[in-house]
Every structure is written in C-alpha cells, then in structure tokens.
Short mmCIF file of C-alpha atoms and ligand atoms in Angstrom, two decimals:
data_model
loop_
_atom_site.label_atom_id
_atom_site.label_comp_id
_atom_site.label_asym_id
_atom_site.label_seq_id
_atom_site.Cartn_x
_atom_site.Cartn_y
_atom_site.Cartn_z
CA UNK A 28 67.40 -43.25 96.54
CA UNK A 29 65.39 -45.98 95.11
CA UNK A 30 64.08 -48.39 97.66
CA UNK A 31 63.65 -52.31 96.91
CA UNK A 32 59.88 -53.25 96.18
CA UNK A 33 58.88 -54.43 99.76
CA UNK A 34 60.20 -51.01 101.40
CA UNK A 35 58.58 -49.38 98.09
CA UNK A 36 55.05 -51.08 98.99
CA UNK A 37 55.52 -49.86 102.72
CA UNK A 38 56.02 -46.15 101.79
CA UNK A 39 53.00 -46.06 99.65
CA UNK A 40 50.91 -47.45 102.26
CA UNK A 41 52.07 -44.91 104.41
CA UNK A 42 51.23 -42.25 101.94
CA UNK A 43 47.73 -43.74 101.68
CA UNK A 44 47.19 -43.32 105.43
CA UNK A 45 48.41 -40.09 105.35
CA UNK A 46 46.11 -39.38 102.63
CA UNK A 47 43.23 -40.92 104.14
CA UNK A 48 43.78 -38.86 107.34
CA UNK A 49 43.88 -42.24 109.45
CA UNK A 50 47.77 -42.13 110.04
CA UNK A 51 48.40 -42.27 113.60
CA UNK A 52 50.86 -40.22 115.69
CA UNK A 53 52.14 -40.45 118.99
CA UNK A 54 52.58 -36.88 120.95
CA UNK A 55 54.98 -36.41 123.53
CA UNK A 56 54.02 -37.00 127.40
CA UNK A 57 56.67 -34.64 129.02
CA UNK A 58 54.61 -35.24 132.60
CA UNK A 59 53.58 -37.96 134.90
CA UNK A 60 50.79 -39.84 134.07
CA UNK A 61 47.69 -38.14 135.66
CA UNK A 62 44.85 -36.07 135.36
CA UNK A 63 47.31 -32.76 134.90
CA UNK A 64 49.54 -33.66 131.83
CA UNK A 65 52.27 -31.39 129.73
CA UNK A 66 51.43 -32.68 126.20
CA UNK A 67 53.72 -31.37 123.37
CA UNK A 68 54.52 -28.59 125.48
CA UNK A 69 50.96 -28.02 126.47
CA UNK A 70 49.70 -27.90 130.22
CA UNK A 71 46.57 -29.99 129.82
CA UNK A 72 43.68 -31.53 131.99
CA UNK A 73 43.49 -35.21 131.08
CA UNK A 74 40.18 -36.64 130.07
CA UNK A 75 41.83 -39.76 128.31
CA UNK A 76 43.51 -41.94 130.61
CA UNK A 77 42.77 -45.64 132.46
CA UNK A 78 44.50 -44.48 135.71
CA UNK A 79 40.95 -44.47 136.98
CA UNK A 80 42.32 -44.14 140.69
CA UNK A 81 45.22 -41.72 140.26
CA UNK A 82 47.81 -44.99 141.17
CA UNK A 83 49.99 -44.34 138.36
CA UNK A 84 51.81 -41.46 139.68
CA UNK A 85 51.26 -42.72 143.37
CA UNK A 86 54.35 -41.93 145.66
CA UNK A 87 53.36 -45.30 147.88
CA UNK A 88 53.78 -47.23 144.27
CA UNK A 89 56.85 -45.51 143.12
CA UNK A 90 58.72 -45.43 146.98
CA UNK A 91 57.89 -49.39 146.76
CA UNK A 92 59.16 -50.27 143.04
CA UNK A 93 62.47 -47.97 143.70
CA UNK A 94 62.74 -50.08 147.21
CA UNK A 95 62.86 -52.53 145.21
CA UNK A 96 65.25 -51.55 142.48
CA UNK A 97 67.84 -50.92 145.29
CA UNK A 98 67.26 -54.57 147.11
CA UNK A 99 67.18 -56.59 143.61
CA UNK A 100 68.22 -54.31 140.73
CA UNK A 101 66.19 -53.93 137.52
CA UNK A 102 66.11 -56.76 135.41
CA UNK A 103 64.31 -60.02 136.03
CA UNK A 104 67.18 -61.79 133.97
CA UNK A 105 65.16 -64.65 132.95
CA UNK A 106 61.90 -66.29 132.32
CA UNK A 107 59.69 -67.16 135.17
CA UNK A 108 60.61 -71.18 134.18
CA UNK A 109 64.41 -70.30 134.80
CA UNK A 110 65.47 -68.10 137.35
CA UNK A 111 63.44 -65.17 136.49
CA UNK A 112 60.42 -66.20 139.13
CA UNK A 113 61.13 -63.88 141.63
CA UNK A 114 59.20 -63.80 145.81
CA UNK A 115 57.61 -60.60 144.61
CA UNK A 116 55.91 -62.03 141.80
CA UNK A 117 54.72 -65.13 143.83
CA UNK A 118 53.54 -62.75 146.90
CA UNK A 119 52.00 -60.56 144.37
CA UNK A 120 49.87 -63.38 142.66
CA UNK A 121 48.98 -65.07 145.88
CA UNK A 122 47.49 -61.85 147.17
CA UNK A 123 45.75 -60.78 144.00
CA UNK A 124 43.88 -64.63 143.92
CA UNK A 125 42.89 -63.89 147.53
CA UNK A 126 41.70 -60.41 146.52
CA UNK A 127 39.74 -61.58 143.81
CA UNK A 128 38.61 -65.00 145.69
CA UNK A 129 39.29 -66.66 143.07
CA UNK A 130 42.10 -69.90 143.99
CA UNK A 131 45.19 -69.25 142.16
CA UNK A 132 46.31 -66.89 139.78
CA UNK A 133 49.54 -66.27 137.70
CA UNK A 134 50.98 -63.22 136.26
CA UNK A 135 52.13 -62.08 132.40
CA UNK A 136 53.93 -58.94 131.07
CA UNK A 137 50.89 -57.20 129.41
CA UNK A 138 47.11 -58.28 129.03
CA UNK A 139 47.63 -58.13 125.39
CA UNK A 140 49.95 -61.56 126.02
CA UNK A 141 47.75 -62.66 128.79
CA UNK A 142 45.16 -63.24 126.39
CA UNK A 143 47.31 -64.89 123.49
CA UNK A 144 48.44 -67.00 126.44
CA UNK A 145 45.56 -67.96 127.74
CA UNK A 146 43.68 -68.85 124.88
CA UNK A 147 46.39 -70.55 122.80
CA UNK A 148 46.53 -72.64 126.07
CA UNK A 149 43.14 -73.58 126.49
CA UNK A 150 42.06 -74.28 123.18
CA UNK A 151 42.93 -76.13 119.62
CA UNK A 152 41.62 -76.14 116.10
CA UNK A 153 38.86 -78.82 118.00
CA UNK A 154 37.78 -75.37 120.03
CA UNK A 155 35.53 -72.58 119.19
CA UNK A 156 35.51 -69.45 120.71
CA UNK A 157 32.61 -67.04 121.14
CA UNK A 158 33.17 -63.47 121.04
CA UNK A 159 31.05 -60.46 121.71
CA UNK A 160 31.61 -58.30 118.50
CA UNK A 161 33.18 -55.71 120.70
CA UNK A 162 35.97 -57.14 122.38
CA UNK A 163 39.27 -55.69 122.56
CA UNK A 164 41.36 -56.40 119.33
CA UNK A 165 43.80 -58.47 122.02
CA UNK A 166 41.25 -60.86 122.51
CA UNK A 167 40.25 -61.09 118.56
CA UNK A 168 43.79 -61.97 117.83
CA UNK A 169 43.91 -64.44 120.51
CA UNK A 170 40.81 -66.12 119.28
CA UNK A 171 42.30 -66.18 115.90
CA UNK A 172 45.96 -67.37 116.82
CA UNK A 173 44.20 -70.34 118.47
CA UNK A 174 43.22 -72.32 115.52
CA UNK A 175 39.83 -72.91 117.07
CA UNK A 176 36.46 -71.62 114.75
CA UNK A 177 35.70 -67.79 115.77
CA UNK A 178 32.67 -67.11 116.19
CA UNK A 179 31.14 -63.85 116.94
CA UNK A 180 27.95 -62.66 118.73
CA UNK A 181 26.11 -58.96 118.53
CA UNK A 182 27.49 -56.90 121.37
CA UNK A 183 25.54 -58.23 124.52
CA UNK A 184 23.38 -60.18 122.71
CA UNK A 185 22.76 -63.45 124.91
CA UNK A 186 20.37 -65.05 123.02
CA UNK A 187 21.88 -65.14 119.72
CA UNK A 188 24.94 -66.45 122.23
CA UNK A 189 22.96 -69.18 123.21
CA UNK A 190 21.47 -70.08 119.36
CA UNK A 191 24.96 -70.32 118.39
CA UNK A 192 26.40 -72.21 121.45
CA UNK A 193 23.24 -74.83 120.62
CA UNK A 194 24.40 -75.46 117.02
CA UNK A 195 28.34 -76.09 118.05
CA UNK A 196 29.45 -79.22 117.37
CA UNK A 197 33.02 -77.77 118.95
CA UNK A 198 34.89 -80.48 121.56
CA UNK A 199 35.88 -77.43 123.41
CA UNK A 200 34.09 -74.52 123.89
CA UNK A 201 34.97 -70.87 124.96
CA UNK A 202 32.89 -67.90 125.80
CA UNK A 203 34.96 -64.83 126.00
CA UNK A 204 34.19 -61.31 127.20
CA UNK A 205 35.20 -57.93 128.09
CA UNK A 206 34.09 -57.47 131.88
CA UNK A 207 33.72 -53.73 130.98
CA UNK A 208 33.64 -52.87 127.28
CA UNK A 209 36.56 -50.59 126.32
CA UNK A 210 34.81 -48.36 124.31
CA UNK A 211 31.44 -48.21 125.63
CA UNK A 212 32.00 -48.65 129.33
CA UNK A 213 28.83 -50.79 130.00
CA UNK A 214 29.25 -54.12 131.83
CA UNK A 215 28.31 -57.60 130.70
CA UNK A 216 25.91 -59.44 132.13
CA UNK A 217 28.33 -62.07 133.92
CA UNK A 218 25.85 -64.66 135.28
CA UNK A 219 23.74 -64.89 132.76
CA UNK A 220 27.04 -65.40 130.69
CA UNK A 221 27.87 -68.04 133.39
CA UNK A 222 24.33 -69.52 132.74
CA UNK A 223 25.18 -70.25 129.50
CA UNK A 224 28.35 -71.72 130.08
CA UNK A 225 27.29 -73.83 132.51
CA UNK A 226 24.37 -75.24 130.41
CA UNK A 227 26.50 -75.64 127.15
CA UNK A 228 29.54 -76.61 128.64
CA UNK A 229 32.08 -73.81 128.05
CA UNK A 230 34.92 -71.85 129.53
CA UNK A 231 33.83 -68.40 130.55
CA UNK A 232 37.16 -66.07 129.87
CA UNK A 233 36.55 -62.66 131.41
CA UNK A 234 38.74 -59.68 130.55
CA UNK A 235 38.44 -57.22 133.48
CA UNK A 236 40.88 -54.79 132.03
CA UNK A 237 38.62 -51.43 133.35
CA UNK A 238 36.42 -53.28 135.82
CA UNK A 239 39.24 -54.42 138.36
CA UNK A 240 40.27 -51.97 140.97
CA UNK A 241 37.35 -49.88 140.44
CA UNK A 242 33.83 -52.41 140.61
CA UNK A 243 32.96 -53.96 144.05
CA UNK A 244 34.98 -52.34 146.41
CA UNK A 245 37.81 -52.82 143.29
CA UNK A 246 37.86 -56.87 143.64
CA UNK A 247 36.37 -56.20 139.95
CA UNK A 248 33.53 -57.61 137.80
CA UNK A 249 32.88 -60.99 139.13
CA UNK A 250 30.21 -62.41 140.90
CA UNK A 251 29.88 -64.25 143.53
CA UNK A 252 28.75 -67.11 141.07
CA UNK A 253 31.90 -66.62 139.39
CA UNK A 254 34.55 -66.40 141.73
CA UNK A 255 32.98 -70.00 142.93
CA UNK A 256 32.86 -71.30 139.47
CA UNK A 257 35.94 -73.44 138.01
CA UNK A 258 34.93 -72.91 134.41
CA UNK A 259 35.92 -69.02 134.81
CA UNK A 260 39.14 -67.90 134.20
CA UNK A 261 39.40 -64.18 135.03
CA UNK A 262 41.98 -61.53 133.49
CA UNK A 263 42.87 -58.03 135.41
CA UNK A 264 45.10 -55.51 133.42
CA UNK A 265 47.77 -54.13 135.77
CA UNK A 266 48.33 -51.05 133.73
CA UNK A 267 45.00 -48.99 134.17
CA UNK A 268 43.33 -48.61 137.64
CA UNK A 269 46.07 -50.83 139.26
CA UNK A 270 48.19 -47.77 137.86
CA UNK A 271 51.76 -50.12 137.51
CA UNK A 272 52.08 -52.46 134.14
CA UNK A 273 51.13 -56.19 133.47
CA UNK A 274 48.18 -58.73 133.79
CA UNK A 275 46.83 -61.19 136.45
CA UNK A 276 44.81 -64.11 135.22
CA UNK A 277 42.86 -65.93 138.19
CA UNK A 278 41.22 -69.41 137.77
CA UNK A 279 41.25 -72.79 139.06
CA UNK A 280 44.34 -73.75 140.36
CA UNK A 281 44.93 -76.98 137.80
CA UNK A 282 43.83 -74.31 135.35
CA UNK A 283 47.15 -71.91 136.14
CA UNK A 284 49.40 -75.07 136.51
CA UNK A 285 48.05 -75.45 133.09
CA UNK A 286 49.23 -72.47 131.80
CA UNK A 287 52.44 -72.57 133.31
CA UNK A 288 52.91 -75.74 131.39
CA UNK A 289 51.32 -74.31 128.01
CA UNK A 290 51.07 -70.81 127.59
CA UNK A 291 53.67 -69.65 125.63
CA UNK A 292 53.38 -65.82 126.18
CA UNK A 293 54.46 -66.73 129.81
CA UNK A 294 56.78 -69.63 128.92
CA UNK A 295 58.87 -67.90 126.43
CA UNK A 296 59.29 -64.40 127.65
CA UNK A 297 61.13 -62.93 130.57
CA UNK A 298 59.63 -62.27 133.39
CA UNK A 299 59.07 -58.97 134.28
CA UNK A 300 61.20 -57.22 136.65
CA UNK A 301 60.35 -57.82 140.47
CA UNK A 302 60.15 -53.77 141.58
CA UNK A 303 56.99 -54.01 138.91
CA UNK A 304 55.65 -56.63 141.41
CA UNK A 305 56.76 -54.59 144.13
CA UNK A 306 54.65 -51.67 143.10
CA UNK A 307 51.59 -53.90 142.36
CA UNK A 308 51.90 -55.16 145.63
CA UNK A 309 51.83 -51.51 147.17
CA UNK A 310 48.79 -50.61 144.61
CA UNK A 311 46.53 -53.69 145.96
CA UNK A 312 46.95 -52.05 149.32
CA UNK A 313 45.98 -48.84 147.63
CA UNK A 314 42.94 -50.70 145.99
CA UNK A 315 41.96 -52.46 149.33
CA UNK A 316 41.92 -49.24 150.66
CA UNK A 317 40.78 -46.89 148.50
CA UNK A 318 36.86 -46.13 149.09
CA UNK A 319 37.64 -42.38 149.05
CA UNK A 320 39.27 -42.71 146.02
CA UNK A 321 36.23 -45.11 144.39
CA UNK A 322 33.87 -42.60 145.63
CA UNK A 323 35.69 -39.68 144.41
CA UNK A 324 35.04 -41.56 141.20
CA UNK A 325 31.59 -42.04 141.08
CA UNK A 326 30.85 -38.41 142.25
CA UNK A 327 32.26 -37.52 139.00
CA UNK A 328 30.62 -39.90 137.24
CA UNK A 329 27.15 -38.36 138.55
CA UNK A 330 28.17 -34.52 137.85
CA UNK A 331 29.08 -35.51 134.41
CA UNK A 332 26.20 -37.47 133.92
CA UNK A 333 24.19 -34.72 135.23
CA UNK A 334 25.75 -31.92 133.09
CA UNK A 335 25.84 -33.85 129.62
CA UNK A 336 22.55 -36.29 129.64
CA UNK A 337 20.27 -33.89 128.12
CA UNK A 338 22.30 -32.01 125.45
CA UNK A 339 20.73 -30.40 122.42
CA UNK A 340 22.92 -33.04 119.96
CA UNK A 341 25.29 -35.53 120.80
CA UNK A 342 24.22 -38.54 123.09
CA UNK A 343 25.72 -39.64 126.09
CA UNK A 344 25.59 -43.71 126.03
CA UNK A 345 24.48 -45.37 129.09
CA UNK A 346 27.50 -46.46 131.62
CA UNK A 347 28.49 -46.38 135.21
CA UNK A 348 31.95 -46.91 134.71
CA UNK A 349 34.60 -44.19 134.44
CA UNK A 350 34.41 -44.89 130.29
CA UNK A 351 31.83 -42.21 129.04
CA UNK A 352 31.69 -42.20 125.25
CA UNK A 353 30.12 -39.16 124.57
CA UNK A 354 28.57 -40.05 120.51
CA UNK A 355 29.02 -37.36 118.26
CA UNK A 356 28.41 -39.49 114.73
CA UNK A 357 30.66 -38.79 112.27
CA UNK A 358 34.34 -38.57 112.54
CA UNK A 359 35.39 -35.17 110.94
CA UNK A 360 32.75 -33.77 113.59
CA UNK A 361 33.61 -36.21 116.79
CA UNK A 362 37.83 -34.71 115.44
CA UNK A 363 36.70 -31.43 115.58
CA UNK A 364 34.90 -31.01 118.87
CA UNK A 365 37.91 -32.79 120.10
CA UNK A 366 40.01 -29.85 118.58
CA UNK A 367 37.81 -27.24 120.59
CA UNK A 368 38.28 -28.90 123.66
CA UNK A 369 42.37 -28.86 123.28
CA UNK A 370 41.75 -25.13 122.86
CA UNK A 371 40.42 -25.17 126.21
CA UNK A 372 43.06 -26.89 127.64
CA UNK A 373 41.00 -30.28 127.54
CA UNK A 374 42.23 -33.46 126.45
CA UNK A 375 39.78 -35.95 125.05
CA UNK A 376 40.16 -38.14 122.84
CA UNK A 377 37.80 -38.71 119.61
CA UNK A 378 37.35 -42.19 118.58
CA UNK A 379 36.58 -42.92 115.10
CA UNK A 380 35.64 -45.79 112.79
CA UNK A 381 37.02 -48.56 112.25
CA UNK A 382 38.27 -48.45 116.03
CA UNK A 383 34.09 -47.99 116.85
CA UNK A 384 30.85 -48.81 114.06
CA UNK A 385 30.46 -46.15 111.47
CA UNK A 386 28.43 -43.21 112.72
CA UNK A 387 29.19 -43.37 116.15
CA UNK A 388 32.37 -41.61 116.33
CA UNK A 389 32.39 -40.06 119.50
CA UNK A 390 34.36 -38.68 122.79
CA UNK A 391 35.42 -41.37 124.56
CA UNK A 392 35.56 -39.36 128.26
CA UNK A 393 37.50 -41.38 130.96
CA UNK A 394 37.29 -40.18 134.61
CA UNK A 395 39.87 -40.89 137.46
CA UNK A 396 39.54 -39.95 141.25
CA UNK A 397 42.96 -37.45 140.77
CA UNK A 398 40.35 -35.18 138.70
CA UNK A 399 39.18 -32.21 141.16
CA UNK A 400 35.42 -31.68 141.04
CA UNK A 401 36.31 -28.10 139.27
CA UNK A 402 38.24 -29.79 136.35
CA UNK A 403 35.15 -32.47 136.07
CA UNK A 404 32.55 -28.89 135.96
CA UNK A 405 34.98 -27.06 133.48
CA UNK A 406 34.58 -30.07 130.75
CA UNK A 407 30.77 -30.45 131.58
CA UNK A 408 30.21 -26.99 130.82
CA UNK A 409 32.74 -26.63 127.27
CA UNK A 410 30.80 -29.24 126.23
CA UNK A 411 27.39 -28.07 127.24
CA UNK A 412 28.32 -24.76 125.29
CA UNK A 413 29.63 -26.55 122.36
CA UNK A 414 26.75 -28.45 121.72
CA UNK A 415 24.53 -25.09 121.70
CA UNK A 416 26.95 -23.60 119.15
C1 PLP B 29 44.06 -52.50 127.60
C2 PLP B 29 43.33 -53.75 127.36
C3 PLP B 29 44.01 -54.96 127.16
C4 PLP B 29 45.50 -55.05 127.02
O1 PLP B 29 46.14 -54.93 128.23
P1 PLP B 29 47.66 -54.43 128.26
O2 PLP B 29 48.15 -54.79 129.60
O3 PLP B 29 47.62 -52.97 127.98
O4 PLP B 29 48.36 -55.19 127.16
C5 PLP B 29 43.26 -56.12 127.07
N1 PLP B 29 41.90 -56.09 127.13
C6 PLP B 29 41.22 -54.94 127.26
C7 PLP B 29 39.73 -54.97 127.32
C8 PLP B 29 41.91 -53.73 127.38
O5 PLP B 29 41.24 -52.59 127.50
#
C-alpha cells in the first residue's frame, strides 16, 4: 500500500529512529505504582519512579478518591470557568497555599500545562525569560510559546544570570527555575535567585516538581524569603511525591486572579475530576504527616551514598534529593549496565544524550520511602560489583 507523502515522510523518520537506536518504547506496568513493580511480565524492584513517599499506591489516597467517585461521579463535566469548579478543588488549593505559606494558589491538570499557563500569562513578546540550561523541556516550551526573548544561563551559574539580567532591555522580566533539577537532583540556590530578582526587577518562577512533599518537612523548596516575596510564583507537581496527578501554582493572590483571567491551559480545558482533588487532599495529610516516611528517605539516601561514592569508575554526582544520577559516560555503556541490573531484577533507568550533555549518560537512581533498606543494599552492592567487573 503506498502511503501519501506526509505519512511517507513519517515512516521514514521512524525508520531513522529505529536505526539510530533512539526510538522509544513504552513497556507494560501490569502493577501498582511502587517500589515492587510487574514490568512486561517481570517482578521487579523499582529504582525509577517520582513516588518519592510511596503515596501513589496509598490506601488513605485511593479510599478518599473512590469516596469521592461514589458522592460526585467521575467526570468534572466542565471547565473550572463553567461548572467544572468543584468544593474539592477549592478546599484542595486553599490548603495547599496554607501549606506552602504562600497566599493563594490555583490548580491545573498537569505541570506540563501549569507552566504553558503560567508563562503565556505572565509574559509577551515585551518579556524575556531566563532559563537555567537544564530546565525541564515543559518549561523550555513555555518560554518559547510566550513570544518573549529566551534566554538561557549555564546550569546554576548566577553570575552569568546576573551579566545577562544587567544587559536586558526587556519591559518584563522572568527568571525561571527548576527547584530541584530533574536530572541531576541538586537544588538551586533560591535566595540568591531571589537576590537577583529583586535587584533587576523580575518574576522568580520556581518549578518544585521533586522538591515539594519531600524538602522542609515536604512544604518544598522555598524559603522563608520566598514564601514572603510577591514576585515568586511557585509550581508543585501533584503526580510525583504528592503520589495523585496535577499541579499547584502558589503566588500572590492578584497574581492567581490573574491567571484565572489569562492562562489559557486553565481557561480552556476541563477541570479535572473532583475525586483527583479528593485524593490530593488525603495526600497533604499524608505529607503533613509523614516524617517517618521523609526519614525513611534520607536513610536511603545515606546507605546509597555510602555504598556508591567511592567506586572504581562511574561517579556519583553530588545531591541530597531522592534523584541520584549515577554518571557512567557514554550511552551504549550507561544502556548496558542498565541491562545487568534488569538481570538482577533491578529497574533503573539509563539516561542518555540528548535527554542529558554528551558524555554523561548515566543511571538516573530515584529513591522512595516504600523501598526496604534490603532492596536499597541489594542495588548498592550489584552496582559496587559491576563497577569492579
Ligand atoms: C515532571 C515535571 C514537570 C511536568 O509535570 P507533569 O505534572 O508531569 O506534567 C514539570 N517540571 C518538572 C521539573 C518535572 O520534573
């Protein structure tokens, strides 16, 4: 069957991939989400998730969402402007602003449209935003979606931040962040970010996706500083530690009634349904609550720490969050000690270029709390033998 030219161009490109090795597949999760997973049939330990606090599979989360189904069915039926804006979702933003201390906050489906949303919102082609090169891609596409110049820093590097903030002749000005850097898992420095803002007159937009519900007591990555500052608007992913689905951004309360008005990932979309907000409810109790489960963590962090700082090759990079990239170098190598882990029953994940810089494919190791401190030992020492191979 021959296949018009734009269907034609398609199926090459996915030949290319395939040829290149970089085509991506899904495999099958036949399990909860957790540290114990059936993958493709296989009984697995789980080194590769952002349920940081074992919430996801939570039976105080799930009793609260199917509550919930049974009082107000599934759908939300409509956007949040319609009908669609439902007591759960106001209860759940109300608390989550209190939790954060920050003064009002508004939810969106994902963190992915949080960011489109907020940006698109806050700036125009008068803006410019200023982006550590390692951001999330969600962010990068926000930046670019918002007409305003993109402009791009070295990862944590403050003072070419500042030399490039000083030459911006931009009406509007945006700093934007990850809290906790997906693929690195070291933390920005937020008040020295802050600093800056302040002294150049910028928004501060801070994406908390894998700080919140596991930094400071799980309030996440702010400071004191900025929770009190107006010019920070913070965004929490719902979907990772938080262990339900959707996003939270907290700011100044003219700043939300803003992007009620504006943003049109919240405007045009329908809200999502109310046992979601249920759950998250039900999981900030959880969060408020869950010192064991935050020191569970960081016990884990320590033994793996411990057992992989000093190995004969491979370099663990510096981080106290549950994200501990493990770099390998190159990516056949980073796939293939990947590959011996599965055949320990081990699932971590190897993450190559373009995804990270070129020669520093590596294991990108998360920990959550449901590991038990055997599973966290087993991995520690198939690596430590590995890298003596
Ligand atoms: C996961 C992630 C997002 C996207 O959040 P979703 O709710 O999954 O769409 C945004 N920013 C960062 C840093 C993330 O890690």
């Amino acid at each position: 069957m021959t296949a018009f030219d734009a269907l034609a161009r398609i199926q090459l490109g996915l030949v290319q991939l395939e040829t290149d090795s970089l085509l991506r597949k899904r495999s099958l999760l036949e399990s909860e989400q957790g540290a114990h997973v059936r993958v493709d049939g296989r009984e697995l330990v789980s080194f590769c998730s952002n349920d940081y606090l074992g919430l996801a599979n939570d039976p105080a989360l799930a009793e609260a969402a199917v509550d919930a189904i049974r009082q107000f069915g599934v759908g939300a039926g409509a956007s949040h402007l319609v009908t669609g804006h439902h007591r759960l979702h106001h209860e759940f933003e109300q608390a989550f602003a209190a939790f954060v201390g920050k003064p009002a906050a508004l939810m969106f489906s994902t963190g992915y449209m949080a960011n489109l949303g907020v940006l698109t919102a806050v700036l125009t082609r008068h803006g410019e935003v200023f982006a550590d090169k390692l951001n999330h891609a969600s962010l990068n596409d926000a930046a670019q979606q918002c007409g305003a110049k993109f402009t791009r820093y070295a990862h944590a590097d403050l003072d070419q931040l500042e030399s490039l903030l000083k030459k911006s002749a931009a009406r509007d000005r945006l700093i934007c962040s990850d809290l906790v850097f997906s693929m690195d898992g070291d933390v920005a420095d937020v008040d020295r970010l802050l600093a800056l803002a302040e002294v150049y007159e910028a928004w501060l937009y801070l994406d908390d996706a894998h700080g919140f519900g596991v930094l400071n007591d799980g309030r996440g990555g702010l400071t004191e500083a900025a929770r009190n500052s107006p010019r920070v608007i913070y965004l929490a992913t719902l979907g990772k530690a938080a262990g339900v689905f959707g996003a939270a951004v907290a700011a100044h309360a003219d700043v939300v009634d803003w992007l009620v008005q504006k943003a049109r990932t919240y405007v045009y979309t329908t809200a999502m349904p109310p046992a979601l907000a249920a759950a998250l409810l039900a999981s900030l109790e959880q969060i408020e609550s869950g010192a064991a489960r935050r020191e569970k963590l960081r016990e884990h962090i320590a033994a793996l720490r411990a057992g992989l700082g000093n190995l004969p090759r491979w370099q663990l990079m510096p981080s106290d969050t549950p994200i501990q990239p493990l770099v390998i170098g190159k990516n056949a190598e980073a796939v293939a000690v990947s590959g011996k882990l599965l055949e320990h029953g081990l699932l971590v994940p190897a993450i190559r270029t373009p995804t990270v810089p070129k020669g520093s494919a590596r294991l990108r190791i998360s920990l959550s709390a449901a590991h038990a401190d055997t599973e966290v030992r087993q991995l520690v020492a198939a690596i430590q033998s590995l890298a003596e191979a």
